[in-house]
Structures are given as C-alpha cells and as structure tokens.
XYZ file of C-alpha atoms in Angstrom:
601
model
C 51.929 56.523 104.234
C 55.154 54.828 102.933
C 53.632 54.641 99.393
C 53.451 58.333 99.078
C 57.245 58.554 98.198
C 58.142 60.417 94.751
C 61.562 61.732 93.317
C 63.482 64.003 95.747
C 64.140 67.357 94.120
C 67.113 67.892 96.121
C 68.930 64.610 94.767
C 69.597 67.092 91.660
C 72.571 68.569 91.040
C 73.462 72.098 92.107
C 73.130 74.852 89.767
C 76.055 76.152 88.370
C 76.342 79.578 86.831
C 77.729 78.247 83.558
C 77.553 80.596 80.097
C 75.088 77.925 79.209
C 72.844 78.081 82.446
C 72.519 81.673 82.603
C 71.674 82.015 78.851
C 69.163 79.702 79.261
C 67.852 81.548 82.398
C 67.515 84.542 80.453
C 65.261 82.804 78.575
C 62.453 83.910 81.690
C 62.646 87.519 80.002
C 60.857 87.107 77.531
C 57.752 87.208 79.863
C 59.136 90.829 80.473
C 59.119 91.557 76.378
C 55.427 92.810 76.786
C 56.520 95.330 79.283
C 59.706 96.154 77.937
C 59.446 99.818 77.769
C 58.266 99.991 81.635
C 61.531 98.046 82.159
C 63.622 99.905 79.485
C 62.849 103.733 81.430
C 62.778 101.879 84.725
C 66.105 101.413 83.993
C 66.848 104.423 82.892
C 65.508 106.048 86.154
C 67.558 103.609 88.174
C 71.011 104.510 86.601
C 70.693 108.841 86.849
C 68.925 107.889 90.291
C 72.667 106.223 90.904
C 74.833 108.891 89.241
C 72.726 111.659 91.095
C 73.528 109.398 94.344
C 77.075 109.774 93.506
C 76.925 113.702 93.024
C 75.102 114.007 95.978
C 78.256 111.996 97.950
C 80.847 114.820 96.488
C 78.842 118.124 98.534
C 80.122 116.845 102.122
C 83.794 117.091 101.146
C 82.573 119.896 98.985
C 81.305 121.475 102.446
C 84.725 121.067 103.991
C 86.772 122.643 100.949
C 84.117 126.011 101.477
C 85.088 125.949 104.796
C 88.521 125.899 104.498
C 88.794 127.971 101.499
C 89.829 125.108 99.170
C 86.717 125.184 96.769
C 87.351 124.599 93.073
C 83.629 124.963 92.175
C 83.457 129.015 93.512
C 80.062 127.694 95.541
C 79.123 129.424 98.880
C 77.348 127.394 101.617
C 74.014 128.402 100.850
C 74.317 127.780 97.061
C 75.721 124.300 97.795
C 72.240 123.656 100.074
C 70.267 124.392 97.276
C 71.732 122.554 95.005
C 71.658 119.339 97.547
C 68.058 120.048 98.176
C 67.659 119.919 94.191
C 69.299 116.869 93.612
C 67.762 115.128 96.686
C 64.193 116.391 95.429
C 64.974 115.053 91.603
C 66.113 111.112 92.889
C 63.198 110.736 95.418
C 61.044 111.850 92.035
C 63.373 109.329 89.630
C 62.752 106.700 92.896
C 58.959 106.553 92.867
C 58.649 106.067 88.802
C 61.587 103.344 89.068
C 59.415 101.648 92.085
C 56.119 101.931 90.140
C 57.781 100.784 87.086
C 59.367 97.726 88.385
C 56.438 96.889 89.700
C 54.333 97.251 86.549
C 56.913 94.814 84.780
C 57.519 92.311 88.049
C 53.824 91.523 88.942
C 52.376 91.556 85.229
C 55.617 89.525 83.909
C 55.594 87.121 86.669
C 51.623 87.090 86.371
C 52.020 85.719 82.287
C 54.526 83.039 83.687
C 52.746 81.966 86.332
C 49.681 81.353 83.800
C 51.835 79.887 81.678
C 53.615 77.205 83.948
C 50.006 76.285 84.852
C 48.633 76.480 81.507
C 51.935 73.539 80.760
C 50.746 72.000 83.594
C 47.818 70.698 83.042
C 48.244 70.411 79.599
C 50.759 67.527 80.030
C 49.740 64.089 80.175
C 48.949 61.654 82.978
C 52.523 59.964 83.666
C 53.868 63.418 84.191
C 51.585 63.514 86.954
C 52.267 60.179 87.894
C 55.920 60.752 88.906
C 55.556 64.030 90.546
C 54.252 65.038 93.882
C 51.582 67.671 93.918
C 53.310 69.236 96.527
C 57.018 69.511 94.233
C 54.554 71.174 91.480
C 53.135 73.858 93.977
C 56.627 74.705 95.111
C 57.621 75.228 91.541
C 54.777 77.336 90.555
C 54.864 79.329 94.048
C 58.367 79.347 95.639
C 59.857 79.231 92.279
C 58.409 82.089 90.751
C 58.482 84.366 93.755
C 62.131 83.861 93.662
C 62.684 85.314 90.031
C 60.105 87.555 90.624
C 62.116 89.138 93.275
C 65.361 89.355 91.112
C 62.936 91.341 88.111
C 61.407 93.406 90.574
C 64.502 94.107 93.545
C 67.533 92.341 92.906
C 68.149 92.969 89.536
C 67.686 96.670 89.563
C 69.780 96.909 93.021
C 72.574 94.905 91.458
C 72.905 97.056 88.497
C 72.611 100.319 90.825
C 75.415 98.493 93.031
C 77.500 98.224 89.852
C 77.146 101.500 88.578
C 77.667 103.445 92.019
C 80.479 100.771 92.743
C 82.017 101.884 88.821
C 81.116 105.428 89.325
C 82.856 105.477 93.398
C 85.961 103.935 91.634
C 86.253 106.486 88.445
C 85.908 109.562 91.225
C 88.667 107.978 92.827
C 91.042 107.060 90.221
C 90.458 110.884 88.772
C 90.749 112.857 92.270
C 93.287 111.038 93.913
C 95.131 108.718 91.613
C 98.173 108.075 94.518
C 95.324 106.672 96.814
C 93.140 104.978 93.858
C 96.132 102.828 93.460
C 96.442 101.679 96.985
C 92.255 100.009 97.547
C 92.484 99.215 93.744
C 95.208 96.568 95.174
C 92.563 95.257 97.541
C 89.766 94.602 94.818
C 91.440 91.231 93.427
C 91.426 89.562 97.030
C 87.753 90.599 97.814
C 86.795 89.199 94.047
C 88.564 85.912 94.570
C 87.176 85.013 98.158
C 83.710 86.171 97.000
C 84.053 83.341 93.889
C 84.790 80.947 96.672
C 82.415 81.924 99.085
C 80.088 82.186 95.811
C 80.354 78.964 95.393
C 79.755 76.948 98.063
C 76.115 79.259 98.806
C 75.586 78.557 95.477
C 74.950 74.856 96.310
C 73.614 75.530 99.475
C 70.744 77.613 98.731
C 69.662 75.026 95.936
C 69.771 72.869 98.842
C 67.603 74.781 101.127
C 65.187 75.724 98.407
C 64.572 71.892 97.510
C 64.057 71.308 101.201
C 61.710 73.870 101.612
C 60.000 72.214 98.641
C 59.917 68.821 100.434
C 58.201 70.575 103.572
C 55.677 71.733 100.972
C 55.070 68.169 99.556
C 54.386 66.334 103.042
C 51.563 69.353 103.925
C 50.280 68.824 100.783
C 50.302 64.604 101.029
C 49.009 64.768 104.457
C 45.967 67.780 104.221
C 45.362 65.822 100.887
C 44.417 62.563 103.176
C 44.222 64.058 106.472
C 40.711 61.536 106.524
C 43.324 58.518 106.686
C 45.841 60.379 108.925
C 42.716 60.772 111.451
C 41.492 57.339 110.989
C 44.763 55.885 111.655
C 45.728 58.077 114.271
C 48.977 58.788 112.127
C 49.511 62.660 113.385
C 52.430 62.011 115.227
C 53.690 60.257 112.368
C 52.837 63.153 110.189
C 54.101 65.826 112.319
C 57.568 63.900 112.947
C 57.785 63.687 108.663
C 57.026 67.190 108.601
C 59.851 67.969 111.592
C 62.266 65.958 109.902
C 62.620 68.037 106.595
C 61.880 71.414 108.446
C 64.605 70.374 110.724
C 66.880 69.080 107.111
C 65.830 73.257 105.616
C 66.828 74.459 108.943
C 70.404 72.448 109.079
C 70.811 73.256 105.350
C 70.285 77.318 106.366
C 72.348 77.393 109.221
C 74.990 76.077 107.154
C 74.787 78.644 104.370
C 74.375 81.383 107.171
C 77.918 80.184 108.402
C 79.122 80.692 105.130
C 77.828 84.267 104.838
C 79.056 84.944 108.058
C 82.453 83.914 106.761
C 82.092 85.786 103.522
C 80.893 88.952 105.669
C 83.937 88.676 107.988
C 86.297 88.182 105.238
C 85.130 91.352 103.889
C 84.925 93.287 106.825
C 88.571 92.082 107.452
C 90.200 92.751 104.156
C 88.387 95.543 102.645
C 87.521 97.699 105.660
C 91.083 96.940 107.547
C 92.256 98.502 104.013
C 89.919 101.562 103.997
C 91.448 102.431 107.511
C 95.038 101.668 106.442
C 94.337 104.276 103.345
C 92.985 106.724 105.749
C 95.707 106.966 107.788
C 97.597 107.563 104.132
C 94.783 110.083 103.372
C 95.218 112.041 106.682
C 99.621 112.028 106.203
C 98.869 113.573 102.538
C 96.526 116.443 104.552
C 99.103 116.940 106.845
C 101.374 117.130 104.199
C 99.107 119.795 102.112
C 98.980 117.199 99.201
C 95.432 116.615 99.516
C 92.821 118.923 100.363
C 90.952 118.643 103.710
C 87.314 118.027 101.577
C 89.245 115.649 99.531
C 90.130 113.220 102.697
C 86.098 114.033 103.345
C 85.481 112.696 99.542
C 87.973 109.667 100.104
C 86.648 108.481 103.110
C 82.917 108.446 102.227
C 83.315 106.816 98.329
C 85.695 103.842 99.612
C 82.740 103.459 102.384
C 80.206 103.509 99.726
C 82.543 101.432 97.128
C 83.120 98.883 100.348
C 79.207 98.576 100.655
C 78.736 98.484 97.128
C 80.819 94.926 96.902
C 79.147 93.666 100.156
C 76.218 94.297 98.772
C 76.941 92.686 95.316
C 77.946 89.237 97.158
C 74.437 88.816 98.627
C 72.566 89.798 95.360
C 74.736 87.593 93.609
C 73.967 84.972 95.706
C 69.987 85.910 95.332
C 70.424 85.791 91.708
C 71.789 82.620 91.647
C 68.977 81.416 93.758
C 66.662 82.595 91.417
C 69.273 80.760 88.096
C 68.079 77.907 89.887
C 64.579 78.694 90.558
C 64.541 79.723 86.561
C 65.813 76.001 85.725
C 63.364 74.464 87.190
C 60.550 76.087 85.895
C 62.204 75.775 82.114
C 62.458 72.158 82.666
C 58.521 71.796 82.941
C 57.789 74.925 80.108
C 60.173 73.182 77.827
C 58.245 69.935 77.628
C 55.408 68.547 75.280
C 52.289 69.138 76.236
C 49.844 66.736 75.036
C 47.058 69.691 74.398
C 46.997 73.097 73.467
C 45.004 74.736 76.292
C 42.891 77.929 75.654
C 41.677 80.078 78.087
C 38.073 79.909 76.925
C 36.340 76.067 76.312
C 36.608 75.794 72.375
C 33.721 74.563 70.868
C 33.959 71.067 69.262
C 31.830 70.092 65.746
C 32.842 66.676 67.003
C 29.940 64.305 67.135
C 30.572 60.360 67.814
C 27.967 57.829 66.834
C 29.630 55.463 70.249
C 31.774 52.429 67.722
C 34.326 51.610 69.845
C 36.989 48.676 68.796
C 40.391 47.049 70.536
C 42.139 45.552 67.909
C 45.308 43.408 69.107
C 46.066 46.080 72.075
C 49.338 45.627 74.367
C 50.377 48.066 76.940
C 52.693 48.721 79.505
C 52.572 51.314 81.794
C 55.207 53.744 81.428
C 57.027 53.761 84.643
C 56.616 49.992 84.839
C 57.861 48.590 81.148
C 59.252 45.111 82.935
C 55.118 44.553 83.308
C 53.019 43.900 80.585
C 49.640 45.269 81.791
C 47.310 44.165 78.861
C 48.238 41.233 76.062
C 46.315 41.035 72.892
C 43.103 42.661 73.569
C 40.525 42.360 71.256
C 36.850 43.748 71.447
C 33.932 45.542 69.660
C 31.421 47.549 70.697
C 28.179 48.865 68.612
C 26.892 52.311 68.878
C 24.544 52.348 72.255
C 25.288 49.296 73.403
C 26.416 48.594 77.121
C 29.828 46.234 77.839
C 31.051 45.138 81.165
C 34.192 44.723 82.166
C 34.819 42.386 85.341
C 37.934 40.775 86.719
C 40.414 40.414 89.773
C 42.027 44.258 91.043
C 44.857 44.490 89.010
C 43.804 42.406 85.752
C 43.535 45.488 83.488
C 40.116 46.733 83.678
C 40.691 50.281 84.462
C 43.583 49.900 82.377
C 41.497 49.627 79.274
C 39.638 52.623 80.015
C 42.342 54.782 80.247
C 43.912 53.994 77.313
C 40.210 54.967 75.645
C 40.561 58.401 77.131
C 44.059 58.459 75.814
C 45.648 59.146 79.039
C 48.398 56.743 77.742
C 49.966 55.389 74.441
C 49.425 51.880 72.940
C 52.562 49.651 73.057
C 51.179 47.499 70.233
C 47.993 47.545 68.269
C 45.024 49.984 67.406
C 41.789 51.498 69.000
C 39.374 52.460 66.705
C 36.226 55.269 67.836
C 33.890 55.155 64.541
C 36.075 53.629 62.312
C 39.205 55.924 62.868
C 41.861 55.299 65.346
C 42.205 57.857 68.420
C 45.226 58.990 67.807
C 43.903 61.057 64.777
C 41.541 62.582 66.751
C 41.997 66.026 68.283
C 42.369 65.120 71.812
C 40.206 68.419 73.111
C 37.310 67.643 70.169
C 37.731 63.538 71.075
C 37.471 63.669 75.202
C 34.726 65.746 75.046
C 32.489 63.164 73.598
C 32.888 61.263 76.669
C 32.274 60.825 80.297
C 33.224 59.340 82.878
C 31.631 58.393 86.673
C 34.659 56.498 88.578
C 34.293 54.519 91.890
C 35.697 57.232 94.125
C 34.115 60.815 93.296
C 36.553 63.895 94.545
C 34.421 66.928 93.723
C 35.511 70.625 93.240
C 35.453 72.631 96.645
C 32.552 74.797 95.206
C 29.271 74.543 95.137
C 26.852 71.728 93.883
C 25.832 73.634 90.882
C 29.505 74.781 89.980
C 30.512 70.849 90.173
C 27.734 69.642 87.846
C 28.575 72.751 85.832
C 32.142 70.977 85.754
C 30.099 69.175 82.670
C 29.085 71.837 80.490
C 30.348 74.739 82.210
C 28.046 77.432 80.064
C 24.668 75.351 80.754
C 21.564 76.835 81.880
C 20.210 76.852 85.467
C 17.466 74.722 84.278
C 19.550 72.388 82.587
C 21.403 71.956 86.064
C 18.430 71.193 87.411
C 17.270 68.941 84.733
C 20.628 66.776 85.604
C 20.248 66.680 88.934
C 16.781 65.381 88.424
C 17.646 62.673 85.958
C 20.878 61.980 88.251
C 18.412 61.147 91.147
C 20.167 64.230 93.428
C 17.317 66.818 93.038
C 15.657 65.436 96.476
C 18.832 65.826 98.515
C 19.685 69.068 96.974
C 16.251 70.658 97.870
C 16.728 69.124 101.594
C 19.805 71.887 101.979
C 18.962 75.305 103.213
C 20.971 76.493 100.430
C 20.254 74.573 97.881
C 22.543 74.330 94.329
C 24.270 76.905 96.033
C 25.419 74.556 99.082
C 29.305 74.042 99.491
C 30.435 70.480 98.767
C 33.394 71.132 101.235
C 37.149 70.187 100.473
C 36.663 67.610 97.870
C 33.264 67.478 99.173
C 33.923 66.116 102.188
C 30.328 67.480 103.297
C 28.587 65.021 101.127
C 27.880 61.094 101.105
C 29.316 58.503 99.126
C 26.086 58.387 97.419
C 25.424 61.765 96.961
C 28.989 62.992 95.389
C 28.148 59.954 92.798
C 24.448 61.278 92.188
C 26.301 64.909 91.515
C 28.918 62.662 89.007
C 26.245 61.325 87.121
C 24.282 64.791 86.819
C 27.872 66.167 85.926
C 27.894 63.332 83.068
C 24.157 63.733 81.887
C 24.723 67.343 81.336
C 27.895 66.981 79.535
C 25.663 64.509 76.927
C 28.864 62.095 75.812
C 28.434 59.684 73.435
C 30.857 57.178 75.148
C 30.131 56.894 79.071
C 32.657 55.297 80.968
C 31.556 53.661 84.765
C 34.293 52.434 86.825
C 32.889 50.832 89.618
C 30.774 53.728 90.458
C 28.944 51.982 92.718
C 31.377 49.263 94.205
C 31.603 51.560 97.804
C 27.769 52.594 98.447
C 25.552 50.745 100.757
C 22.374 48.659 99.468
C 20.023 51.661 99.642
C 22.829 54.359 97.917
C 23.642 51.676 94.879
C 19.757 51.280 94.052
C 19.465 55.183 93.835
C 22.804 55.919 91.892
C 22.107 52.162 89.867
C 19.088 53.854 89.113
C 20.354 57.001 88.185
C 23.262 54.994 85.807
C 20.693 53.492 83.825
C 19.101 56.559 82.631
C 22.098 57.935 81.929
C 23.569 55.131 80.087
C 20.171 54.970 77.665
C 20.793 55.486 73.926
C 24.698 55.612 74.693
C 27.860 53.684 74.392
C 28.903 52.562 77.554
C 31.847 50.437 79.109
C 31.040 49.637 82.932
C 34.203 48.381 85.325
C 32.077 45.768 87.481
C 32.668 44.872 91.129
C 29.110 43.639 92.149
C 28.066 41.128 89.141
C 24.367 42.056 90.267
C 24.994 45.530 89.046
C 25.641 44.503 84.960
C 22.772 41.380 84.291
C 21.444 43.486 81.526
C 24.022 44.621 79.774
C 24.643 43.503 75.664
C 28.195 41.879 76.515
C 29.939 40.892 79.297
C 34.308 40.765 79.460
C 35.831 38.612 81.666
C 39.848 40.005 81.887
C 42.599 37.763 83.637
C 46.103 38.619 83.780
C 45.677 41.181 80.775
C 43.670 38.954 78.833
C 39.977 38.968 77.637
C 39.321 35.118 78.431
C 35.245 35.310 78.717
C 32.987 36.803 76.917
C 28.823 36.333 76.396
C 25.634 37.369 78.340
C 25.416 36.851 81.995
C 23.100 34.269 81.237
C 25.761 32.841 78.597
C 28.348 32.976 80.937
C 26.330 31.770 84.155
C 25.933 28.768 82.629
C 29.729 27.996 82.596
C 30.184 25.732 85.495
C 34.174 25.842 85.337
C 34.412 29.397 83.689
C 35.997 32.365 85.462
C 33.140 34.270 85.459
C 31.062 31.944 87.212
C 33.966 31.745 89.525
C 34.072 35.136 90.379
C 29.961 35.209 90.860
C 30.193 31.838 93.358
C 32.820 34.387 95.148
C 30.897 36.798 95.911
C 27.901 34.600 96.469
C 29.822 33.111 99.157
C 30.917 36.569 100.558
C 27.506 38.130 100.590
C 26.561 34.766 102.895
C-alpha cells in the first residue's frame, strides 16, 4: 500500500485570477465556437429577460403613485395589470429558450471537451502515465469539467444577468432620485474592497478543497483497483482510515472556506443592508417632506434590495468562477501537451506489413523518472524474420525493459533499433504497433465479454474468426463449458476467469490480431503445471512463422527456441542455444538453470 504514492495535486499553487490566467481560461471557449449562435441568442434572451425584470420592479411603486394620484405614466390600475401580466408572460417565454439554449451549448460543448481531454489522454505516452494516479486523471476529466460546465451553463449567464440588473438597479436610481443615488453609491467602494479580500482567501481555499476531493477520488480508485490485495491482507481498516483521512482533510478545508463566506455574508449584510435602512429612513423624511413621491420611496426601497442581492449574489458566482479558472487550468495543462499519437475515432487502416528483422544496435536507456539509473548498457542483438529469442535474467536486469523500448513506449538514451532495416522512430507509431503483439505475465482483461476482449485484437473480425482464435488459443473448450458462451462476462478485469484462461483469451486476442513481431513476457511464469502445458501449447502455435522475443522465468519453457539472451545488470553477457549454453559449467545461464533445479527439488 505505501508504494501507491504519486504527486499531490494540492501541493500546487493556488490559482490566481491574473490577466494571464483568465485569458488562458478563456481558451475552454472555443469548445463553445460550434455552438456559438445557441450561446450568442441565449445571451440575448438572458439580457431583455433582465431589463424586462427591471421594468417589471418599477409597477409596485407605479401602483402606489395611481393610488395616490402621483402617476406620471396616465395608467389606471387595470391597465397597469395588463401590462404586468404582459411582461411577466414575455420573460417566462425569453426564460425557457435561454434554459434550452444554455443547455444546447453546456452539454454539447462540455461533451467535445470531455472527448477531447480523453482523446489527449490516451494519446500520451507511458511516463505520463507513470507519474500520475488514475484516480488524479478521473477527477480531472469528471470533477473538472463539471465545474466549467456549470459556469457555461449557470454561472456565467447568472453573473452577467447579476451585472446587468445590478447596472440597470443603479442607472434607475441615479436618474429618479439622484439626492439618494448619491448616498448607497458611497457604500459600493467598501462592499467592493472587502469582497477582493474575502475573494481572495476562497480563492485559495476552494482550489484546496477541490484537490482534496481529488485525493478522495484517487484512494477509491487505488483501493477498488486492488481490492483482491486489500482482502487478502485484511488491509480494510487501513483503507477506510486513508480514505477518512482526506475526506476528513476536504471536510476541514470546507469548513474553513464556509467560515469565510459566512464572514463575507455578514460583512455584507452589515454594511450594505445597515445602509439600505439608513437611506430609508432618508427616503421616508423626503416623503414627509413632499420631495419624493410615495411610489418613489416604493421604487427606492425595492431596487437597493434588488441592487443589495445583486452584489451578494456576484461574490458567490465570482467565487464559482474562480473555481472553475482553476478547474480550466488543469485541464489546459494536460490538452496543451504532446501527444505521442494522433488518435482517430475510427481504427485507421495500416498498409504496414513487417517481414519480423528486428536489431539492437549499441542501446542505452534510462528510465525517465529514474536518470541516476542506467537500466540497459550497450545492448546489442539481431533477430531474423520468424525466428524465436529468449530473454532470461534476474527481476530487474532489463528484460522487460527491452521490450518496451520495441513497442516504443520509451525513447533510446543512446543507440538505434532497427525493425526491417529502418529504425522505429521513422515509423508511424499507429501503422508500427499494429504489427505487433503482445501476451504479458499478468493478463487484466476488458470488463466485457469474452468475444469483445479477443475482439480487443482486430476489433472488426468475424464471429468465425473469433472462434477460429479461440480454437488455435486452446480456450474454445472452456468457452463452450459456459452457459453463455462468447457472450459470458469476464468480470472486473476478469476477475471471473483463471489465470490460465485470461492467458488462453490473450493469446486468441494475439492470433487474431496476426502481428508479425509477438512479444511473451513471462506469460506463463504464474500458471500451475497443467495451465502452462495448455497456454505453452497454445504459444507455440501462435509463435509459428513469426518473430518472437519471449521474457523467460521457467528455462523449461524456451529449449527450442533459435537464440537464447542471458541479461545481467543491463548487459547481454550470454548468448547461444540452450544446449550451447547448458554446457557452460561456470556461465550465468547455467547458474540460473541449477537455481531453479534446486527450487523445483
């Protein structure tokens, strides 16, 4: 469990709503671009929705001045009800088509991105992979994207309709009653400068809380991901309390930036609404006085409430917007990176055809994240079309290693691989991986069915070519013993199937993909005496007529292949037959054999 430990999203910095930070979160728009015009009259619809709001405010005080004789407009009672009822009937109608069109341009927008970010994804190479956690990359792609998809489809529009009734509220003021504009006018500069320091501080708060949240995403992920181990250890507890701790770290963090808002929301209340009673009391003197008309006190009193809730409700969309800044930086940071393929939608066909040459020419490499350790020195190797190589050695030594860099899952440090004559690197990656396949030592398979993972292969085959593979794979006999079938569900990483049987539904998955460059590592190393005859079986047909590189635990397993590859420390420091290298009394392969000779005793 302590080795599952990655980077900690939340050691970042907090996001700051710089000039440069917001242009670059605008950046998320253009996934809107397609469905600009939906946004364009959406936004239209929002803003006379808002000045028809703001109409509809004046007819109360409007009511009063009828009443008292005061009108300016010449409107009776009943004339003023229709034209409420009119107004009220044409913003419910601009409502719906503002709903309906946010909604076209939030859920179709935020559908492209979402493809997108996964479409980066898995388009990048293997070290991304191997210094993220699969639970940071959900959050991004889930939690992430819901949060900008709220400020497209809610925040957004309700900040803008904030803004313009909050404009609008002020402008009817300033206009009607200029002596009292003056006096909440005073008020706005205090409100704006405790809202920029309240602003702030929630900014880096709900960055907090959002990278938390992500952390509680990353242990369910690590722990349903190997909840076999967490069983077989009896680790729950240990699980649960990793899971409490950063629920209990999101909870802290939230609590905190609730006692902010609850500062922010008392400041408010304090300044802006002690104000609006202080100007009422001004408001009801000028009545008294017969400088203001009794509807205009009426007019006062509701568009200071309604400017008042205007900038309360600006603070919290702020806030949600700069949530989503955040959110938006994130996702950038992955969209803005290299990809190591271009991924289509539909499988591209490939003209590609490899004859199997394979050749390591002076090879170094160093992982990556590990530069201080030289992982392979000087490898040198050849390997004719169809023939069958071994590669055996200590864990660690490099074995693996060399097939990776094959599949080009890394770059060389030093030196060349050559498929056919021409070094990998020329080769488009899509056209070049598809000649090959590979059958490794621990099998996870797709949560499907049986048919869909050997599909996994050659995903357009026929159903007889399935069941061609599964024959040659050895895994027809097991598949006809379900009630179901191809059809049968492997389970969670196919959970529901032996160690012998998710290998049999590799190899099928390999014969019907028909590389010319097979790849075995240690495919049977974990399978009982009776399993490794059936899948050993199954390996040899699919390893006639092609090139094929075999990682070797059990020595019995490669007698008959052309070459055998003894690697120590990085180095190739054996090669031959077995029978050459059998022979050896001192040599390290002989070693290895006398090893597990004496372990099989």
């Amino acid at each position: 469990m302590g080795m599952r430990r990655g980077r900690n999203q939340g050691d970042k910095e907090p996001v700051k709503l710089s000039k440069d930070k917001l242009r670059r979160a605008l950046h998320i728009f253009q996934y809107v671009l397609p469905y600009k015009w939906a946004f364009i009259f959406g936004m239209i619809f929002l803003s006379a929705g808002s000045l028809i709001f703001l109409g509809i405010m004046k007819v109360p005080g409007e009511i009063f001045n009828v009443i008292s004789g005061e009108s300016s407009y010449g409107l009776s009672l009943n004339q003023l009800f229709v034209v409420i009822i009119g107004l009220l009937a044409l913003q419910s109608l601009l409502s719906y088509f503002r709903v309906q069109l946010f909604a076209v341009v939030s859920e179709k927008s935020m559908a492209l991105l979402r493809k997108e970010l996964y479409q980066k994804m898995i388009s990048l190479s293997i070290t991304f992979f191997e210094v993220r956690r699969v639970g940071e990359l959900t959050s991004r792609i889930t939690n992430d994207v819901t949060q900008v998809q709220g400020v497209v489809s809610v925040t957004l529009a309700e900040f803008i309709r904030q803004i313009i009734i909050l404009i609008g509220g002020v402008f009817i003021i300033v206009f009607t009653m200029p002596r009292l504009a003056l006096i909440i006018l005073a008020t706005f500069p205090v409100v704006v400068v405790g809202a920029m320091f309240f602003g702030r501080y929630l900014r880096k708060l709900m960055r907090e809380r959002q990278d938390q949240l992500a952390q509680t995403n990353v242990v369910v992920e690590e722990t349903m991901q190997s909840i076999q181990t967490v069983k077989a250890y009896t680790n729950e507890w240990y699980e649960l309390k990793r899971y409490v701790k950063n629920l209990n770290e999101a909870v802290r963090v939230s609590l905190r930036a609730a006692h902010v808002r609850g500062l922010f929301a008392s400041f408010v209340i304090l300044v802006m609404f002690g104000a609006l009673f202080f100007i009422m009391w001004k408001a009801a003197q000028m009545v008294q006085a017969g400088d203001l008309p009794k509807g205009g006190l009426v007019d006062f009193v509701v568009f200071t409430g309604i400017i008042g809730g205007a900038i309360a409700s600006l603070g919290n969309f702020y806030t949600a917007i700069v949530s989503a800044v955040g959110a938006t930086e994130r996702i950038l940071e992955i969209l803005d990176m290299d990809g190591e393929l271009e991924v289509d939608v539909e499988r591209r066909a490939s003209s590609l055809k490899l004859h199997g040459e394979v050749e390591y020419r002076n090879v170094h490499f160093s992982y990556p994240t590990r530069k201080d350790i030289q992982v392979l020195k000087d490898v040198n190797f050849v390997i004719e079309p169809g023939k069958k190589i071994a590669l055996v050695g200590a864990s660690g030594s490099g074995k693996s290693t060399i097939v990776q860099l094959l599949l080009r899952f890394y770059d060389l440090d030093d030196g060349h691989i050559f498929v056919d004559g021409k070094e990998i690197a020329e080769y488009n990656i899509l056209d070049y991986r598809q000649e090959m396949a590979i059958v490794p030592q621990e099998v996870l398979l797709f949560g499907g069915t049986i048919k869909e993972n050997i599909l996994y292969g050659k995903p357009d085959a026929s159903s007889e070519e399935v069941e061609e593979a599964a024959k040659m794979a050895n895994a027809w006999e097991f598949i006809n013993g379900f009630p179901e079938g191809l059809e049968t569900i492997v389970g969670e990483r196919g959970v529901k199937l032996s160690g012998g049987q998710r290998q049999r539904i590799a190899i099928a998955r390999a014969i019907l993909k028909d590389p010319a460059i097979l790849l075995l590592d240690e495919a049977t190393s974990s399978l009982d005496a009776e399993s490794e005859k059936v899948v050993q079986d199954a390996l040899n047909q699919l390893m006639e007529g092609r090139t094929s590189i075999i990682i070797a635990h059990r020595l019995s397993t490669i007698r008959d292949v052309d070459q055998i590859y003894v690697i120590e420390d990085g180095r190739i420091v054996e090669q031959g037959t077995h029978a050459e290298l059998s022979i050896m009394e001192e040599g390290a392969y002989n070693a290895l054999a006398k090893l597990q000779f004496e372990s099989a005793e």
